[in-house]
XYZ file of C-alpha atoms in Angstrom:
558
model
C 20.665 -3.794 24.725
C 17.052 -3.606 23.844
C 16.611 -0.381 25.354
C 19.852 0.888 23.177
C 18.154 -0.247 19.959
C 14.890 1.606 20.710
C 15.858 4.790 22.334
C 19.502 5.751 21.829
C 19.494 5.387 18.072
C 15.949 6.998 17.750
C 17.291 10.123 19.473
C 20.833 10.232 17.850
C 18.591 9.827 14.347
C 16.484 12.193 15.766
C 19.564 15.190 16.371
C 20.869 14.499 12.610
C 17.221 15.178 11.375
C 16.886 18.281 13.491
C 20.353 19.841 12.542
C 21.151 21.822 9.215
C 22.693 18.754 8.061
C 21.231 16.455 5.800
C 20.612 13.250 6.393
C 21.649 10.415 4.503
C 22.517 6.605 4.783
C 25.910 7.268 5.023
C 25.647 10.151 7.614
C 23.573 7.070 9.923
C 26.271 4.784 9.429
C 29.282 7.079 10.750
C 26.449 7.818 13.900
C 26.355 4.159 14.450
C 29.918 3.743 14.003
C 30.937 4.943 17.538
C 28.511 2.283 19.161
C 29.485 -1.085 20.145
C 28.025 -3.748 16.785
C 25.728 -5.966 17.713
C 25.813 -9.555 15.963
C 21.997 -10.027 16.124
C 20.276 -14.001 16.139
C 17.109 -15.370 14.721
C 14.382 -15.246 17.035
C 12.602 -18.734 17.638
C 10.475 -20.124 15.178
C 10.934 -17.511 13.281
C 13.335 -19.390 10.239
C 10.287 -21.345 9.638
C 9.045 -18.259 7.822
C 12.182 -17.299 5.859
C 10.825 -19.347 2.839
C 7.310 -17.614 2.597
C 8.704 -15.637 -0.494
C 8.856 -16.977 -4.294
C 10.569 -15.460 -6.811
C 9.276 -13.629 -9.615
C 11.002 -11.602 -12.744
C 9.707 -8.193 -13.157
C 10.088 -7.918 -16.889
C 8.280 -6.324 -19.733
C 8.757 -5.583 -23.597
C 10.548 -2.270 -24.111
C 11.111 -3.113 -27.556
C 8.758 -0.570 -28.889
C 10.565 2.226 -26.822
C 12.999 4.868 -28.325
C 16.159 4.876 -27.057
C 15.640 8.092 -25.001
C 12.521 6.174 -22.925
C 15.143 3.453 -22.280
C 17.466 5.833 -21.008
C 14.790 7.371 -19.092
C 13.913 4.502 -17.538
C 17.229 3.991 -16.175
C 17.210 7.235 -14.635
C 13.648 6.702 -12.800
C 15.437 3.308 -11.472
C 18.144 5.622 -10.022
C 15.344 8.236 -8.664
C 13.658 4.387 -7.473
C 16.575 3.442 -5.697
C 16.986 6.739 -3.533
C 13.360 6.288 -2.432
C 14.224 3.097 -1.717
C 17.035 4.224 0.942
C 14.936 7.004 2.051
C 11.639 4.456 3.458
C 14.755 2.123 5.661
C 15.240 5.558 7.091
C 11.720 6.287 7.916
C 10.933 2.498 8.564
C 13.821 1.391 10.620
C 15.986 3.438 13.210
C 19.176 1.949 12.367
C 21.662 2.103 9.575
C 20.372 -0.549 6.961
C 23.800 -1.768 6.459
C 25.122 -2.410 9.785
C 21.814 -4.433 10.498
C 22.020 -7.001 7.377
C 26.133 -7.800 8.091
C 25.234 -8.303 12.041
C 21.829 -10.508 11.451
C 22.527 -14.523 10.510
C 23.165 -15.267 6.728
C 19.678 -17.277 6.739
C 18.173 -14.041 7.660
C 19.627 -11.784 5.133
C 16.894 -11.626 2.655
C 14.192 -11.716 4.790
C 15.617 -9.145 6.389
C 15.675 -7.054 3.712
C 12.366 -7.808 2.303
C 10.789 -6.560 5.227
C 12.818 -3.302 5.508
C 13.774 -4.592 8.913
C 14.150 -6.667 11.922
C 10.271 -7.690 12.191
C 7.940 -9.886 9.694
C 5.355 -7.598 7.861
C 3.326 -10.309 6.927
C 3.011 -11.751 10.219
C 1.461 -8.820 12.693
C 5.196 -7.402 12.850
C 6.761 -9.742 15.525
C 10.490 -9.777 15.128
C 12.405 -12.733 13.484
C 15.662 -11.306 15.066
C 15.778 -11.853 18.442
C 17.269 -9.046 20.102
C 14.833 -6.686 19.476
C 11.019 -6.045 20.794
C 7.882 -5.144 18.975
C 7.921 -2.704 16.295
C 7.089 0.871 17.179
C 3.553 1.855 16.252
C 5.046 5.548 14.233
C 8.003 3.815 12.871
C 11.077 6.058 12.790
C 9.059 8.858 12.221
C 8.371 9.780 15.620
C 10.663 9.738 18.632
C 10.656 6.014 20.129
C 9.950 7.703 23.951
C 7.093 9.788 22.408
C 3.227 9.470 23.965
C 0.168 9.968 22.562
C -0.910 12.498 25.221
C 2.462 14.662 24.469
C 1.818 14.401 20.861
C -1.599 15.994 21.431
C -0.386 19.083 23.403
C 2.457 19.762 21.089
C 1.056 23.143 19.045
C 2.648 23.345 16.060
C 0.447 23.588 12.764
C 2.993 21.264 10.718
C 2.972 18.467 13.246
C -0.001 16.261 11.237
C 1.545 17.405 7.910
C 1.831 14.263 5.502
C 5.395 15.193 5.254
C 7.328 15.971 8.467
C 9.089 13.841 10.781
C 8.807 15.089 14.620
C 11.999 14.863 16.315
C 13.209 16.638 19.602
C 15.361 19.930 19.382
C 18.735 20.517 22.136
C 16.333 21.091 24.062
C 14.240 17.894 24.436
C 10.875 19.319 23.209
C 8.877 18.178 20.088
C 9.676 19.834 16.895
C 8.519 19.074 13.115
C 11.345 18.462 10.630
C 9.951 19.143 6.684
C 11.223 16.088 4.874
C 12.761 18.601 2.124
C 14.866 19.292 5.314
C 15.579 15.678 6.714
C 16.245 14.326 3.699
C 17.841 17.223 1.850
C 21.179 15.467 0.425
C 19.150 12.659 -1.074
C 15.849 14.338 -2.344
C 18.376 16.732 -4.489
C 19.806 13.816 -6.042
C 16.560 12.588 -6.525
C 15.492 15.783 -8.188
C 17.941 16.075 -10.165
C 17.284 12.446 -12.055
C 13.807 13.359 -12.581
C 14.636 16.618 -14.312
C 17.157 14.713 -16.605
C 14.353 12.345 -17.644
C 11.933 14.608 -17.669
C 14.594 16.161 -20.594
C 14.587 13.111 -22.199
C 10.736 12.801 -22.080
C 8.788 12.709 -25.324
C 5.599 13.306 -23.712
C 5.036 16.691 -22.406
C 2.548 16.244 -19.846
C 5.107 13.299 -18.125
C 7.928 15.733 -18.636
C 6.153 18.556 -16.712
C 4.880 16.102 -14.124
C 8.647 14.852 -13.478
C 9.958 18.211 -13.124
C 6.860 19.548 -10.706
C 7.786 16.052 -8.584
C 11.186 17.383 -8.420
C 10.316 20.536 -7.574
C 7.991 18.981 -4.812
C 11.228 17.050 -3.410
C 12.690 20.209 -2.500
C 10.200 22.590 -0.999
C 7.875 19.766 0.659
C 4.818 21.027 -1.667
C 3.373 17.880 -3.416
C -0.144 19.285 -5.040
C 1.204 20.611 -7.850
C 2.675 17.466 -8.808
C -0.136 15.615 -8.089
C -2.499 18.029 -10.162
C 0.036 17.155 -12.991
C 0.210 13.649 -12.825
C -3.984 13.332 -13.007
C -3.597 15.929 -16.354
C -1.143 12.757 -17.763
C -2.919 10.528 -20.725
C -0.554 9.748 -23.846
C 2.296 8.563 -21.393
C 3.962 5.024 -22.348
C 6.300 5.163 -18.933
C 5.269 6.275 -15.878
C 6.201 6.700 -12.465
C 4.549 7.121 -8.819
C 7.431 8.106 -6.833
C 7.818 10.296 -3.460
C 6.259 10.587 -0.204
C 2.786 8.972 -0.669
C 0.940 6.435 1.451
C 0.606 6.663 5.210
C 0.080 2.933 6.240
C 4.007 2.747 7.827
C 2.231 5.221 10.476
C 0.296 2.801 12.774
C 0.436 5.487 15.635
C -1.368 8.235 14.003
C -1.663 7.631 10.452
C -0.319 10.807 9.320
C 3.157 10.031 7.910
C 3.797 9.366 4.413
C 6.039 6.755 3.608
C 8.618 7.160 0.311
C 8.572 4.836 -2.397
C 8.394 3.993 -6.204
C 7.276 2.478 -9.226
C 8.183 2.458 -12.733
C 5.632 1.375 -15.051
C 5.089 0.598 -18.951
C 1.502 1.138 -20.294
C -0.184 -2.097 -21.155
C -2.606 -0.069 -24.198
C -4.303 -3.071 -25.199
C -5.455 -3.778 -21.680
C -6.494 0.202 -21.181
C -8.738 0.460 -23.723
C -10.797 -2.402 -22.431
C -10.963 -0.589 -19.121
C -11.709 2.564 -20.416
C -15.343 2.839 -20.470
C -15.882 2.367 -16.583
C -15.107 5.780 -15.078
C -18.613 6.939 -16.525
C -20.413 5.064 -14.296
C -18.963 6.257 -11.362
C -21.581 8.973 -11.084
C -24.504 6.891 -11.179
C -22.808 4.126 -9.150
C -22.455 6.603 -6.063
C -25.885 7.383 -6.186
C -27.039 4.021 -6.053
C -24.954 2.985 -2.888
C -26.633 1.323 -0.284
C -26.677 4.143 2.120
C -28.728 7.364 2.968
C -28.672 10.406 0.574
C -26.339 12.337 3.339
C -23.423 9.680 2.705
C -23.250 10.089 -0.619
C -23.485 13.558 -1.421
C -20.510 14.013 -2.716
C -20.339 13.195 -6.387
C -16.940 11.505 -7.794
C -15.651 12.645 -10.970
C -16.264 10.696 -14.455
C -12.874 11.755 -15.389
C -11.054 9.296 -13.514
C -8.404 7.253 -15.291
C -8.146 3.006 -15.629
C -5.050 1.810 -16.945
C -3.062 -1.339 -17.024
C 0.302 -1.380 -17.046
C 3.354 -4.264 -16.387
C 5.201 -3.352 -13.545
C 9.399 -2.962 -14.023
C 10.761 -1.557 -11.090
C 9.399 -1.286 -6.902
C 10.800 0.495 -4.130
C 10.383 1.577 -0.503
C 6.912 1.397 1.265
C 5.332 -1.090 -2.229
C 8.282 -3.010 -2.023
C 8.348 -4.009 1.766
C 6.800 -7.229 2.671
C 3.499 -7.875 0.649
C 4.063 -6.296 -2.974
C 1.171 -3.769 -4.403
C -0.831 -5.051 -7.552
C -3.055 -1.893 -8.137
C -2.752 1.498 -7.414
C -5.475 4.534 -6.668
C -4.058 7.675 -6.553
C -3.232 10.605 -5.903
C -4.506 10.942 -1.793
C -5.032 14.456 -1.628
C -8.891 14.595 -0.812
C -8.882 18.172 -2.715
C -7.268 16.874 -5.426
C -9.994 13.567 -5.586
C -13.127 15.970 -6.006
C -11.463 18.503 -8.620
C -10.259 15.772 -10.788
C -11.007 12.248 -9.768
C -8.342 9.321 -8.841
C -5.821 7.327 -11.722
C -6.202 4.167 -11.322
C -3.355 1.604 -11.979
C -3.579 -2.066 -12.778
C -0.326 -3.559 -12.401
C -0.913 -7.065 -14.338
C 2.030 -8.523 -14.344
C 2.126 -8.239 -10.935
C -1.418 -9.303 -10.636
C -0.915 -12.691 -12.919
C 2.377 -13.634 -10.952
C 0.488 -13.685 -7.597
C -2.911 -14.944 -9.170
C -0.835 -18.454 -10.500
C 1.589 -18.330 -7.909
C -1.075 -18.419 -5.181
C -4.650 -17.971 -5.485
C -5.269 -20.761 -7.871
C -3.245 -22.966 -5.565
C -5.551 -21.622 -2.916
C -8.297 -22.150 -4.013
C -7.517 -26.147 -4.413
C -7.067 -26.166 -0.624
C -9.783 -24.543 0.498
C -12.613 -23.960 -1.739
C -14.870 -26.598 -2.831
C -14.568 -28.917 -5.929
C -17.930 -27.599 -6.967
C -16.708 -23.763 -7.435
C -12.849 -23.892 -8.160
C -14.236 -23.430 -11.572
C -15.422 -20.132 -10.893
C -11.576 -18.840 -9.575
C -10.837 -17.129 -12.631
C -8.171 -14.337 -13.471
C -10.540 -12.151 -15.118
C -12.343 -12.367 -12.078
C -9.040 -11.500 -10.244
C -8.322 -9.008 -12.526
C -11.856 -7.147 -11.947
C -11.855 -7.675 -8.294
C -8.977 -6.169 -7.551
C -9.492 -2.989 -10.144
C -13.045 -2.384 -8.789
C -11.549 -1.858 -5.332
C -9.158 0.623 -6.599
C -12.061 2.552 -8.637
C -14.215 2.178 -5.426
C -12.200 4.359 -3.515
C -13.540 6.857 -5.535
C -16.967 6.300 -3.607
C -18.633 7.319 -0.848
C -17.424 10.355 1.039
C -14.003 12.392 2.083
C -15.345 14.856 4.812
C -17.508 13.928 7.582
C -20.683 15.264 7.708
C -21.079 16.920 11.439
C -17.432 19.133 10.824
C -15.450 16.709 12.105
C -13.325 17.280 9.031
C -11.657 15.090 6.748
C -12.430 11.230 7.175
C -9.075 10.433 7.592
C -8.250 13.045 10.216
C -11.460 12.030 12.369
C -10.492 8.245 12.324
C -6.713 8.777 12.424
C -5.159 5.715 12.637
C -8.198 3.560 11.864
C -8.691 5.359 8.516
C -6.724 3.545 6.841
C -7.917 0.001 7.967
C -12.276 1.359 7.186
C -10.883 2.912 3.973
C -9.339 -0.039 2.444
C -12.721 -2.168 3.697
C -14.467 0.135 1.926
C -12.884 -0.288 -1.282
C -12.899 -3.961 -1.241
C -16.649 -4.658 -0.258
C -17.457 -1.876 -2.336
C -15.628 -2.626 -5.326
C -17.795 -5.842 -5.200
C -20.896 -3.865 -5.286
C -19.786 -2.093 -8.169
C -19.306 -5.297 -9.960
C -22.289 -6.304 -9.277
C -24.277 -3.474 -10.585
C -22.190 -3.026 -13.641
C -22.421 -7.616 -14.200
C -26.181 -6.850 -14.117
C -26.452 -3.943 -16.116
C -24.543 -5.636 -19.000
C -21.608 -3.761 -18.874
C -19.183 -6.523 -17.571
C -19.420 -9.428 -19.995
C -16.825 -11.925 -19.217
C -17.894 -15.043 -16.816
C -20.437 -15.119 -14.319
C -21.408 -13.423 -11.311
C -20.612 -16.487 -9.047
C -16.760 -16.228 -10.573
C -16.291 -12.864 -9.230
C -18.004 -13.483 -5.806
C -16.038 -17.322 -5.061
C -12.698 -15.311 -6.697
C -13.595 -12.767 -4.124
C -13.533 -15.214 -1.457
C -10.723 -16.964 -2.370
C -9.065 -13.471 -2.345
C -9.701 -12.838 1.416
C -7.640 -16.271 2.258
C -4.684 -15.071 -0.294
C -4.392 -11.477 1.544
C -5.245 -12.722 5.209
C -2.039 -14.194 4.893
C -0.487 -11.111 5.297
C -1.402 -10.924 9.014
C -4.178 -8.733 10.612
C -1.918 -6.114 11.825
C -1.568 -3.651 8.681
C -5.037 -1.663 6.655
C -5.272 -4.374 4.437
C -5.036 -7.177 7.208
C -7.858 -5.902 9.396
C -9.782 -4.652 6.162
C -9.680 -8.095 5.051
C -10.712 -9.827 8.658
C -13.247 -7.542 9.078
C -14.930 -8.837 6.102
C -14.702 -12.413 6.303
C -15.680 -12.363 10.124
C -18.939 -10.121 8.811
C -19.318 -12.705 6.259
C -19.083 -15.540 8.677
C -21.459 -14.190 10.939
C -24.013 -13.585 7.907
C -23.640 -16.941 6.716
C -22.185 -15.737 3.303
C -20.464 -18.917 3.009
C -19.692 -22.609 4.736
C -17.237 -24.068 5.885
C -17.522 -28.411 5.114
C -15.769 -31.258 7.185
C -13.270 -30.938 5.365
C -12.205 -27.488 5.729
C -13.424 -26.613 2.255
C -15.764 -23.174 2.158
C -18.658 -22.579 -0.303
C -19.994 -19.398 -1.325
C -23.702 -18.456 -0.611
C -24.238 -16.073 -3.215
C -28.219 -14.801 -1.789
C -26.281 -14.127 1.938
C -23.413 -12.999 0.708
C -25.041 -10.104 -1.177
C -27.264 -8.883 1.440
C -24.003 -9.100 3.981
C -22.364 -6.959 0.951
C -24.850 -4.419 0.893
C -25.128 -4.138 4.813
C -21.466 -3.923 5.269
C -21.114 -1.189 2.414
C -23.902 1.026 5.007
C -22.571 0.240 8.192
C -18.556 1.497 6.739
C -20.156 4.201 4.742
C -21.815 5.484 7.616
C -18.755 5.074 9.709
C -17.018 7.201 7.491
C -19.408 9.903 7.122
C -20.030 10.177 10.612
C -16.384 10.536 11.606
C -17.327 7.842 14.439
C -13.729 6.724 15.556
C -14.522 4.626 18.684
C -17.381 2.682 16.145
C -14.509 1.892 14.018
C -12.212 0.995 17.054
C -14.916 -1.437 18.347
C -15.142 -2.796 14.878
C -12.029 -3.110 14.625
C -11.562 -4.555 17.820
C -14.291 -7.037 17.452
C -13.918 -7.989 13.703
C -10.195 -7.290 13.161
C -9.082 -10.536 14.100
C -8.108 -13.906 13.081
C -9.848 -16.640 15.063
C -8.649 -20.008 15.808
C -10.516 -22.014 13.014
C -8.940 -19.793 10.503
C -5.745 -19.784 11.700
C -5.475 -23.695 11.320
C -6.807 -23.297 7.868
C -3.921 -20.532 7.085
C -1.425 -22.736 8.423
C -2.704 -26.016 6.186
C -1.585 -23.906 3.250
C 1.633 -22.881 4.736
C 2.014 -26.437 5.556
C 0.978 -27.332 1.187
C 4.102 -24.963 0.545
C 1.777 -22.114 -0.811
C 3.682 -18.467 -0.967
C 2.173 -15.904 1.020
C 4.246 -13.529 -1.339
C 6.072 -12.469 -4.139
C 9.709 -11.334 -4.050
C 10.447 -9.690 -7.310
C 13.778 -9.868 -9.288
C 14.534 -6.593 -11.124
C 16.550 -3.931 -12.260
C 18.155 -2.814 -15.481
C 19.793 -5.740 -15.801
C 16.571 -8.211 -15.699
C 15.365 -5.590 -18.210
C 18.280 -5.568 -20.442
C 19.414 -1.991 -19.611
């Protein structure tokens, strides 16, 4: 049975993908129909888990829109829910469907949380038991693929961020252009961006809808991004598409469809405003040798806050995003900078829902005072802005720093953002420039911060980013750990371990060295034993790990 799920439905997805036919949910369901269903049963243990999501209302104040944004709206939650379909395609190789009638009614929703048969936030292991581990490209290689065959395969579209390799009549390796795939679907999808890019009263949106719709069909995304980053008077917005590559844990190449629909928070904004200027002078400073840093970021860049209204696909599986940096697109980063997006509804939800609560466990009495959500707030912005920093191509032609580290680029990139997004705080907090609390607020929040994503496991980007840190931490002496099981910050150590982790990743990067980032991956990337019991006394306190957000037009009063 096993080796049906993994191999027989990977290669009969594979043959719809490859034909001129397009592939859609119902097209998987009438492939699955012939085979035998399968009434699926919790794995053990695993139920324990089912509760590790709270709820929370995605909701905002339209009441300053027009009645064309509200309509608008509606249509991006249509586009929404077609990306939405389209990542259980690329995430999971069987109908979506046919899996949540056949698995237990206790494992409905957390089945459909995590896109799947296998807990996100928990290295991946499967909470149904009748299947195996998750495969390391998702559905958007074939299941009996190697590495090795991968590597022969010549075909210049086979890395592209948006192909799927299948296998032809034939057998052999061929790449699929999503536009192709997912034809039936990315035309609806198309077609609801034009209409709301017709109902648009901003211009700029209105050509960036219709450029994303455009990209939908001939698999050409630049454009669209170069339009979004030209966006500023826009009330509603919307990241939607083919975007991050984290879903790929074999190579890293893969983009992974998804969506957000966003209202502008202005008040917020302008308060952030003023801190793309110092980008410039920020890169220089880095703690790092001339060579690592020669490529200067844009002042341009955009910070925004906005409430969130509406998730789907890749954000919306298992841990939920609370800040975006954006576009990818390395040539698009150096002609015009990164957007990046605050989402603070989001952000609040998960910072009373489960950081504070943290930070009662396992942070002293002495600095729970300095968990703060401006702090929060900062912390998590800074990391965003800081991936603005440091360098995109290597600097001995190895290329771009994500194609030299392939599927470790992800994991080093997202470290880099978070320890240098700390950095940046702490120039900008000494500088005058950041005026709200103390320094020791943003470096306890910080730690409190590691404990509150940890919990997401250390087998995604964020996961080992975030267990790389605190083991480089612990081994600095950037903070103790009491009888008690209660940690204090050391702010003197846990500078200098800041500033000597910002080199040793910068360097990393720069030098395109993937086995030094697979042996510090290896080494660091790990949760050890002490920690684990520490996790679990919070599990144990009835702490979320995540949130699990109620929405749609009817929360919103569509």
């Amino acid at each position: 049975m096993l080796k049906q799920i993994f191999t027989l439905a990977p290669l009969c997805l594979a043959l719809v993908a490859c034909s001129d036919q397009p592939t859609s949910s119902t097209d998987s369901a009438e492939q699955s129909s012939t085979a035998t269903t399968v009434q699926y049963s919790v794995a053990d243990g695993a139920e324990s888990r089912f509760d590790i999501y709270t709820d929370y209302e995605l909701n905002s104040d339209l009441s300053h829109l027009s009645d064309n944004q509200k309509r608008m709206i509606s249509l991006l939650i249509d586009a929404s829910v077609i990306m939405d379909d389209l990542f259980w395609q690329q995430a999971f190789p069987r109908d979506r469907d046919e899996f949540l009638s056949s698995v237990p009614e206790s494992a409905k929703e957390f089945g459909r949380i995590n896109y799947g048969p296998w807990d996100r936030l928990n290295g991946d292991k499967p909470f149904i038991a009748e299947f195996s581990e998750k495969p390391a490209g998702a559905n958007f290689y074939p299941a009996d693929m190697t590495k090795p065959e991968f590597e022969a395969f010549d075909n210049d579209q086979k890395d592209s961020l948006y192909t799927l390799i299948r296998r032809d009549s034939n057998g052999q390796l061929t790449a699929v252009p999503y536009s192709q795939a997912y034809q039936q679907q990315l035309q609806k999808a198309a077609d609801l961006l034009r209409q709301a890019a017709d109902l648009a009263e901003n211009q700029d949106f209105a050509n960036y809808l219709r450029l994303r719709a455009d990209a939908f069909l001939s698999n050409e995304y630049q454009p669209s991004d170069l339009a979004w980053m030209d966006m500023t008077g826009n009330d509603i917005d919307v990241v939607i598409g083919p975007i991050e590559n984290y879903e790929d844990q074999l190579f890293g190449y893969k983009t992974a469809f998804e969506s957000y629909v966003l209202i502008k928070d202005k008040a917020w904004s302008e308060r952030l405003a003023k801190y793309a200027q110092f980008l410039p002078e920020l890169q220089r400073g880095l703690p790092v040798a001339d060579k690592y840093k020669a490529e200067m970021p844009g002042a341009n860049a955009q910070l925004n806050a906005y409430d969130a209204i509406y998730y789907a696909g890749h954000s919306n599986a298992g841990s939920k995003t609370i800040a975006i940096n954006l576009p990818n697109d390395e040539q698009v980063q150096l002609e015009k900078g990164t957007r990046r997006l605050q989402l603070k509804n989001a952000m609040q939800a998960k910072f009373d829902k489960i950081l504070v609560p943290i930070a009662e466990q396992l942070i002293v009495p002495g600095q729970r005072g300095n968990i703060t959500f401006d702090a929060f707030f900062a912390n998590t912005m800074f990391h965003e802005v800081a991936h603005g920093l440091g360098i995109k191509n290597t600097i001995n032609d190895k290329g771009t720093v994500r194609a030299a580290l392939k599927e470790h680029a992800s994991a080093l990139e997202e470290g880099k953002a978070d320890i240098l997004g700390l950095y940046m705080i702490t120039q900008l907090f000494e500088k005058g420039e950041i005026e709200t609390g103390k320094l020791e607020d943003y470096y306890t929040t910080f730690m409190a911060s590691i404990f509150r994503s940890v919990r997401f496991g250390a087998s995604s980007a964020h996961g080992k980013a975030n267990m790389i840190r605190f083991n480089y931490f612990a081994n600095a002496g950037a903070f103790t750990r009491n009888a008690d099981g209660q940690y204090a910050i050391n702010m003197g150590k846990m500078r200098q371990a800041m500033n000597e982790l910002s080199e040793k990743i910068l360097t990393l990067q720069g030098d395109g060295d993937y086995d030094g980032v697979a042996e510090l991956v290896n080494s660091l990337g790990v949760i050890n034993t002490q920690l684990q019991a520490d996790l679990d006394r919070l599990s144990d306190a009835g702490i979320p790990v995540d949130v699990d957000f109620i929405q749609g037009k009817e929360v919103l009063g569509l």
